[in-house]
Short mmCIF file of C-alpha atoms in Angstrom, two decimals:
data_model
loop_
_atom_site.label_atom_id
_atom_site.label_comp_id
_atom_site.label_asym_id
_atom_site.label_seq_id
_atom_site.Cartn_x
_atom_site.Cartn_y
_atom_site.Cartn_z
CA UNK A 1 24.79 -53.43 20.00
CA UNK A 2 23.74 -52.66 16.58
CA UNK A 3 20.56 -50.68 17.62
CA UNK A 4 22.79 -48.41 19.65
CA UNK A 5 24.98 -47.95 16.76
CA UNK A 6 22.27 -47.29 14.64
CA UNK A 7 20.83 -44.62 17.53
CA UNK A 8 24.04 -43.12 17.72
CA UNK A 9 24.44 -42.61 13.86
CA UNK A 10 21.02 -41.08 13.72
CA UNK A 11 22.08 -39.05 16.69
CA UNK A 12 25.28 -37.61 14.85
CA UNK A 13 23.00 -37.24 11.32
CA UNK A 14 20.76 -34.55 13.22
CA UNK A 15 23.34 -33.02 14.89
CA UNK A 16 25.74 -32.74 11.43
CA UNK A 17 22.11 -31.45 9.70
CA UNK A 18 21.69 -28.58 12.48
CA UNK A 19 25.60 -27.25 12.08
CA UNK A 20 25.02 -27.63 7.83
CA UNK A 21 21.62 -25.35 7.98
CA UNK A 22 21.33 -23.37 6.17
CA UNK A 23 21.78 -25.39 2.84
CA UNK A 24 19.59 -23.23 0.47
CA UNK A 25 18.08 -19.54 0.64
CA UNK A 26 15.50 -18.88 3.54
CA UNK A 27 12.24 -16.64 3.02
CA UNK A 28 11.15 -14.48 5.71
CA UNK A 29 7.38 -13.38 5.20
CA UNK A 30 6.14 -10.42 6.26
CA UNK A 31 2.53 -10.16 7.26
CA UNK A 32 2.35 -6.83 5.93
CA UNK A 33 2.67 -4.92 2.49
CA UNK A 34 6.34 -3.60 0.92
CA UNK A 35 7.06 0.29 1.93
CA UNK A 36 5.71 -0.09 5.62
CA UNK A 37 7.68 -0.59 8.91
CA UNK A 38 7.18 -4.01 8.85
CA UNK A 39 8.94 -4.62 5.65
CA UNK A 40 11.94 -1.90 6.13
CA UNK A 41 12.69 -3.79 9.52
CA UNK A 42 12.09 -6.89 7.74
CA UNK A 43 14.64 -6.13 4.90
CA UNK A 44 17.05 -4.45 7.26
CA UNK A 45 17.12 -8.08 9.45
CA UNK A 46 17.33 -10.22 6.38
CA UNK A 47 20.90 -8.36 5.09
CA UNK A 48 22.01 -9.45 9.12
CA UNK A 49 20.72 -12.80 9.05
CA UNK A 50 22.31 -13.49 5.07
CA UNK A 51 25.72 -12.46 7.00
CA UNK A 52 25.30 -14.42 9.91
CA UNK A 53 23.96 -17.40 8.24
CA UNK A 54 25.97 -17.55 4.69
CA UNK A 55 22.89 -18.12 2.83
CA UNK A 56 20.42 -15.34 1.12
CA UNK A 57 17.27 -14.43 3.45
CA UNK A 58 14.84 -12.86 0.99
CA UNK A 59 12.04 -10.91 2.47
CA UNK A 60 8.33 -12.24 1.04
CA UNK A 61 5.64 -9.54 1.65
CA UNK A 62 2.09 -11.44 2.31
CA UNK A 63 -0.07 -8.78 3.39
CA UNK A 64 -4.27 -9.13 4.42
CA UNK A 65 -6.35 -9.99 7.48
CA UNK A 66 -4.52 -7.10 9.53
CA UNK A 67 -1.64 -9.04 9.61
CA UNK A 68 -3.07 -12.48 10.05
CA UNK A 69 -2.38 -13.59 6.82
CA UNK A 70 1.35 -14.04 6.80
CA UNK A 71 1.62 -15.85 9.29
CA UNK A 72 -1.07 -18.28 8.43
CA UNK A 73 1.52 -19.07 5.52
CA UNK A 74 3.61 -19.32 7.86
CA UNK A 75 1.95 -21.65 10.14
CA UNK A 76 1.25 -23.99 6.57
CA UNK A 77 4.74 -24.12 5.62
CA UNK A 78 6.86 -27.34 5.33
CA UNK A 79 8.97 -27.10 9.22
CA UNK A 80 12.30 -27.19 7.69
CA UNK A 81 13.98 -23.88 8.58
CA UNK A 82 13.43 -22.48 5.76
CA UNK A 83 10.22 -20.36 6.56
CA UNK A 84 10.58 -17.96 8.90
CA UNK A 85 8.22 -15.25 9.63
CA UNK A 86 8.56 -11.53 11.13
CA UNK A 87 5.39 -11.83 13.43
CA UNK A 88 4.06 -9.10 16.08
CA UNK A 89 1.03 -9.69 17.95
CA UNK A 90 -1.33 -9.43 14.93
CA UNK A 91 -0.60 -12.42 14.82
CA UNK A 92 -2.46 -13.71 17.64
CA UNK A 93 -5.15 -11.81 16.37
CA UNK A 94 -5.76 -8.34 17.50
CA UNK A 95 -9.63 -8.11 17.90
CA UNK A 96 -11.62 -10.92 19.66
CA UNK A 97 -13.49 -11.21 16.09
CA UNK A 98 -9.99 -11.58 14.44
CA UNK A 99 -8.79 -14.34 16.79
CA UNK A 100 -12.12 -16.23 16.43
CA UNK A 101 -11.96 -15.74 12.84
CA UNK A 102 -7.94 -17.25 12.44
CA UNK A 103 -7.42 -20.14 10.04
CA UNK A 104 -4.55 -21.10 12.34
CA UNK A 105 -3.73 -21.42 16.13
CA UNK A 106 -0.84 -19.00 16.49
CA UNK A 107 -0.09 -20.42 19.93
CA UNK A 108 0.22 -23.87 18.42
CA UNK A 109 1.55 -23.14 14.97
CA UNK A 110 4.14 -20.72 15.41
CA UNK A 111 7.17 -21.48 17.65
CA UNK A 112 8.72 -18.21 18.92
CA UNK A 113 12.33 -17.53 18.75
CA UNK A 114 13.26 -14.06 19.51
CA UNK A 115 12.41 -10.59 19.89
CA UNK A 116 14.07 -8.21 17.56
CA UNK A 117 12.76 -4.81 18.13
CA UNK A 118 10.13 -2.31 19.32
CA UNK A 119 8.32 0.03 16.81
CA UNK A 120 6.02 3.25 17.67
CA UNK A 121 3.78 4.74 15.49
CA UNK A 122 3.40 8.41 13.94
CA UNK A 123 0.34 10.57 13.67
CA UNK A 124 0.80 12.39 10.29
CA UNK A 125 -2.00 14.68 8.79
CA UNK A 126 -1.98 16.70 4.99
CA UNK A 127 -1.00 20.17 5.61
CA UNK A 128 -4.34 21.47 4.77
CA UNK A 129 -5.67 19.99 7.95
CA UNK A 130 -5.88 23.24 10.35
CA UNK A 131 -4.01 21.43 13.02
CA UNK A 132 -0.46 21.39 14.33
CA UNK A 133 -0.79 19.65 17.44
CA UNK A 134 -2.24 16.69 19.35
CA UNK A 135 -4.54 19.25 21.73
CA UNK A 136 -5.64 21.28 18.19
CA UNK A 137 -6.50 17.42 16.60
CA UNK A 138 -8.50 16.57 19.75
CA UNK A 139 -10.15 19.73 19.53
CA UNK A 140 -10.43 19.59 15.58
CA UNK A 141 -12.20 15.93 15.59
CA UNK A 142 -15.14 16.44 17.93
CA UNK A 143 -17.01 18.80 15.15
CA UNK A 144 -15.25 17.69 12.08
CA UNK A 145 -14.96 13.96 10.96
CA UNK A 146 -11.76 12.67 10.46
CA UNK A 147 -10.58 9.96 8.47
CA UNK A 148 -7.58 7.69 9.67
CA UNK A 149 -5.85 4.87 7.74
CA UNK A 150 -3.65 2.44 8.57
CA UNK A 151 -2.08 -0.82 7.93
CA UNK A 152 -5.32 -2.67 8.19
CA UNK A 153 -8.19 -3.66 10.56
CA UNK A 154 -6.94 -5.06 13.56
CA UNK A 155 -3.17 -3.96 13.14
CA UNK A 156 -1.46 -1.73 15.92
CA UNK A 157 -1.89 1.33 14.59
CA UNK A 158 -5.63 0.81 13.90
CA UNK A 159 -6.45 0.21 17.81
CA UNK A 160 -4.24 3.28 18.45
CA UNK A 161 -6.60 5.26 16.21
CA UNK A 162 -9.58 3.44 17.84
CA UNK A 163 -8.35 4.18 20.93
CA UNK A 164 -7.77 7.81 20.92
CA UNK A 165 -10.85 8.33 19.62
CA UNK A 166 -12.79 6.66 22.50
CA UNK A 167 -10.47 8.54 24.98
CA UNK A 168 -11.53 12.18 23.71
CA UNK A 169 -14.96 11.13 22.38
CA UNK A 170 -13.57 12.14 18.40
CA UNK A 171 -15.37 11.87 15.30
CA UNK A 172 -12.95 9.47 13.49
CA UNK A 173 -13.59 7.13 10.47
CA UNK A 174 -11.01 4.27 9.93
CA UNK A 175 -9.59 3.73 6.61
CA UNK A 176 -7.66 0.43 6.00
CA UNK A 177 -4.85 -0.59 3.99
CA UNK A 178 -2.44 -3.75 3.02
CA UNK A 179 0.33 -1.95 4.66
CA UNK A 180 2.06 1.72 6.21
CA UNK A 181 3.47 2.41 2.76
CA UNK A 182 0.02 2.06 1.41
CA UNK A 183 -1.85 5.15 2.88
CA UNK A 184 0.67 7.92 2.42
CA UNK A 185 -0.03 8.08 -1.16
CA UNK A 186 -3.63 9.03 -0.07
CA UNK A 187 -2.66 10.99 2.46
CA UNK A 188 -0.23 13.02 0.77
CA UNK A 189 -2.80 13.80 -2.17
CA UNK A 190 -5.37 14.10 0.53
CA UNK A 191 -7.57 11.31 0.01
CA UNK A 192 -7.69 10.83 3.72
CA UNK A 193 -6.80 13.43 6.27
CA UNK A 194 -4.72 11.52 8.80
CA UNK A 195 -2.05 8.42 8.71
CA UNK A 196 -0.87 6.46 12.07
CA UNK A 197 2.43 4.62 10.86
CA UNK A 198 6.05 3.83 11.17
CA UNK A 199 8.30 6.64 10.74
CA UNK A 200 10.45 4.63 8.48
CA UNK A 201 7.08 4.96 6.57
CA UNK A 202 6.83 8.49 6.84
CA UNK A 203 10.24 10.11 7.72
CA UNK A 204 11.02 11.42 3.88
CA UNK A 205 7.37 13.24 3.59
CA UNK A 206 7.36 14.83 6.99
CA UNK A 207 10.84 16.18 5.46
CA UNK A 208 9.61 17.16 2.27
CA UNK A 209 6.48 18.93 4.17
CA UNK A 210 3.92 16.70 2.11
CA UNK A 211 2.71 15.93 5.81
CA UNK A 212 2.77 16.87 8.62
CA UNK A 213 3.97 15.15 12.02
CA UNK A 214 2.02 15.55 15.04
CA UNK A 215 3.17 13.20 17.68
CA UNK A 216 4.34 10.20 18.74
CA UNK A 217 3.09 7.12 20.40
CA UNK A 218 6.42 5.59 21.74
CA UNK A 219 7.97 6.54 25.28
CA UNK A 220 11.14 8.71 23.79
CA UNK A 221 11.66 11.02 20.93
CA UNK A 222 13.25 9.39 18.11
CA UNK A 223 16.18 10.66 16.67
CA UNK A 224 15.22 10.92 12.82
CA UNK A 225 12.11 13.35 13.73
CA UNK A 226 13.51 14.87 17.25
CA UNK A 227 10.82 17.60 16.74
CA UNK A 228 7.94 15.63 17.20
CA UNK A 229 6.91 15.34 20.29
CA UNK A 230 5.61 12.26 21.90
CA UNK A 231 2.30 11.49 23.55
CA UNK A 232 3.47 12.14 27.45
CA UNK A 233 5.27 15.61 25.75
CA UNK A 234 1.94 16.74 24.15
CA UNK A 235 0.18 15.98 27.70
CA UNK A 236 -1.02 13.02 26.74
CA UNK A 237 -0.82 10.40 29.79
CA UNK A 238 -0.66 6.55 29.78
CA UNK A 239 -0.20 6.21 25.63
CA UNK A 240 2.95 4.54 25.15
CA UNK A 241 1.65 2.43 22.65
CA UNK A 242 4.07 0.54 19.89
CA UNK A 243 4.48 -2.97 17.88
CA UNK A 244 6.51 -5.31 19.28
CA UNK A 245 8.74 -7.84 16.46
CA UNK A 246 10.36 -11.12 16.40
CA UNK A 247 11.03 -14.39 14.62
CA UNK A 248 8.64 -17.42 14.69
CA UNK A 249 9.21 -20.90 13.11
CA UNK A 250 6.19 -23.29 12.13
CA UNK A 251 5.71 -25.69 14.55
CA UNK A 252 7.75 -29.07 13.94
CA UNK A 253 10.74 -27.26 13.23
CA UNK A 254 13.93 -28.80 14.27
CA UNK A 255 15.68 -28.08 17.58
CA UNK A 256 18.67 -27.58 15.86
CA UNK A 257 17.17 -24.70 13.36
CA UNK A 258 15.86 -23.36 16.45
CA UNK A 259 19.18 -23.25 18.16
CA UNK A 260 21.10 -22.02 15.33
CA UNK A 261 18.44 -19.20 14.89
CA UNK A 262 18.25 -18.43 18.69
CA UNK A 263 22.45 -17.69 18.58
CA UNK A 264 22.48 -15.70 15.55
CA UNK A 265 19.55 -13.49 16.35
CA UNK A 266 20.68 -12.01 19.80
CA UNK A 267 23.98 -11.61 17.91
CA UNK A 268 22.99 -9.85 15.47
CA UNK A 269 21.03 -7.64 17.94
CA UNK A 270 24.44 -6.78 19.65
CA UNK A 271 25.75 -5.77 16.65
CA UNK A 272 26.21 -1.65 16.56
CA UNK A 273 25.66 -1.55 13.13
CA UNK A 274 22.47 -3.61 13.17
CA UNK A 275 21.14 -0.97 16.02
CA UNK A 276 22.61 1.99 14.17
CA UNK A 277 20.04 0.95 11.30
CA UNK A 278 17.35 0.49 12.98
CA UNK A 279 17.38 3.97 14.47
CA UNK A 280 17.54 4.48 10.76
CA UNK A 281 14.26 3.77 10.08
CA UNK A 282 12.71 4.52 13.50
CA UNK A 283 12.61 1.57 15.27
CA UNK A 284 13.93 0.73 18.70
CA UNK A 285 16.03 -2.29 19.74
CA UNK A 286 14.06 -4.63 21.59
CA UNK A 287 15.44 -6.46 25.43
CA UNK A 288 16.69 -9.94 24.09
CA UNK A 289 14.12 -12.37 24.71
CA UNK A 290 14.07 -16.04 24.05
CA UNK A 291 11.89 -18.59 23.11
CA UNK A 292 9.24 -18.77 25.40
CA UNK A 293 10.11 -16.21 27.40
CA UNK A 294 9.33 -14.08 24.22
CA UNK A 295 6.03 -15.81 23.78
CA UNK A 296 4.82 -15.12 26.64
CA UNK A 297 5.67 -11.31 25.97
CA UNK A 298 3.65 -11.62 22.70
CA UNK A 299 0.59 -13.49 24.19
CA UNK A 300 0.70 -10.92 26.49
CA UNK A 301 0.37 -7.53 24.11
CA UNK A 302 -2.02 -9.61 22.39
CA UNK A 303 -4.34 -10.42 25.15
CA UNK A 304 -3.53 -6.69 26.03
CA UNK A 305 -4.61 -5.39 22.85
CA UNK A 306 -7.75 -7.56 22.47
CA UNK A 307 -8.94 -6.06 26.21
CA UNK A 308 -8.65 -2.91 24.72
CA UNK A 309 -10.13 -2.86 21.35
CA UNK A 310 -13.16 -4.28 23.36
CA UNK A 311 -13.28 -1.62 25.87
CA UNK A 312 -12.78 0.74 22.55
CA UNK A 313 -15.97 -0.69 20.70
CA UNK A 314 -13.38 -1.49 17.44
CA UNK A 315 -15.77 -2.66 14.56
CA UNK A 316 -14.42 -4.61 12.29
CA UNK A 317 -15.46 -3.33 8.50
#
């Protein structure tokens, strides 16, 4: 009798420690450098989740290893709810030489809890570049070299670069960074010629004219640069190509943080407001996947992107 009351007393302790969490402030790392489109979708989640949870979720930028760094903090963290991390599937290791390379097992480590949204990328050049179009870039890069940055090797937007420049045959030199917000300093002075990021990244310079937007890689216009046409519009076939986002846990983690997380999340990604800003700063709202369900979706572009780089020939600098 008194081993079931002491069960049953345990039993109720877990379940009254799940409806108390969050006790304390939760960090949300994000595998990527402050001023990109990783961290403006990370901040713009965190003011949601600080409603919906009634504590403070602080963003912590941990940028490197193409955006296998943060979530190797991630992975290391104490499984207590309060380490969460904003992964994509850089994650799970982009390149076959990143995954080998990984300090962590993603598919171990990390627990997924939801998808949160979808994010394409922008080709932006300096106006001195004599192009104002996909075709004239295509054209453009197979006589003159071209140099490229992005958020670092192995992230989305370098594969996009590597890939378009295997598909036309283009003289393009990769130039990495800790992050989208990064490169437009160099490419606004002209340091480099060319910058595939966010359009949260970008959106103010393309309006100022310090750059100039050529297309897009997702499979609609976006409604902050409706001008810029996307890939399919500049007759471009079979590139939709974008970042996918969600929430991940180290592995360990409580059912009940789980839980909690996995009913505020799609709630906050039914809230208009909450979709509202993330047209804001040009991302899309992703299809409400849970848990594994969303894992396998992120395994998947992984795997996905992996194939690809290798068919591309990425090198890894």
């Amino acid at each position: 009798m008194k081993k079931l009351l002491f069960a049953f007393l345990a039993l109720c302790a877990l379940s009254a420690e799940g409806q108390s969490y969050p006790q304390r402030p939760i960090r949300m790392i994000v595998p990527f450098a402050a001023g990109g489109t990783t961290d403006a979708l990370g901040r713009v989640l965190a003011v949601f989740m600080s409603e919906r949870l009634g504590q403070q979720v602080v963003v912590e930028n941990r940028p490197g290893g193409g955006g296998t760094l943060g979530p190797e903090v991630a992975a290391r963290s104490q499984p207590d709810g309060y380490t969460l991390l904003l992964g994509s599937a850089e994650a799970f290791g982009m390149t076959e030489g990143m995954r080998q390379r990984l300090a962590y097992n993603p598919e171990r480590d990390l627990v997924p809890v939801a998808m949160v949204a979808r994010s394409p990328n922008i080709f932006i050049v300096h106006p001195s570049v004599p192009v104002k179009s996909i075709a004239e870039l295509i054209e453009f890069s197979k006589s003159k070299n071209v140099r490229y940055g992005s958020p670092g090797v192995g992230s989305n937007p370098h594969l996009i670069g590597e890939l378009f420049a295997h598909r036309f045959k283009l003289n393009m030199t990769h130039v990495p960074y800790k992050g989208g917000g990064a490169g437009i300093a160099d490419v606004v002075s002209g340091q480099i010629e060319m910058l595939i990021t966010g359009i949260a990244t970008s959106v103010g310079r393309i309006r100022a004219g310090q750059v100039r937007a050529l297309v897009m890689t997702g499979g609609a216009r976006s409604p902050l640069v409706p001008e810029v046409p996307t890939m399919a519009d500049a007759g471009v076939q079979d590139f939709v190509l974008g970042a996918l986002f969600g929430v991940f846990v180290p592995l360990n983690t409580s059912g009940e943080v789980i839980e909690r997380l996995s009913r505020e999340l799609p709630a906050i990604s039914r809230n208009p407001d909450f979709s509202k800003r993330l047209v804001d700063i040009g991302q899309e709202l992703a299809e409400p996947l849970l848990g594994e369900a969303f894992g396998r979706s992120i395994r998947a572009e992984a795997a996905r992107w992996r194939e690809l780089s290798t068919m591309a020939g990425v090198k890894e600098e």
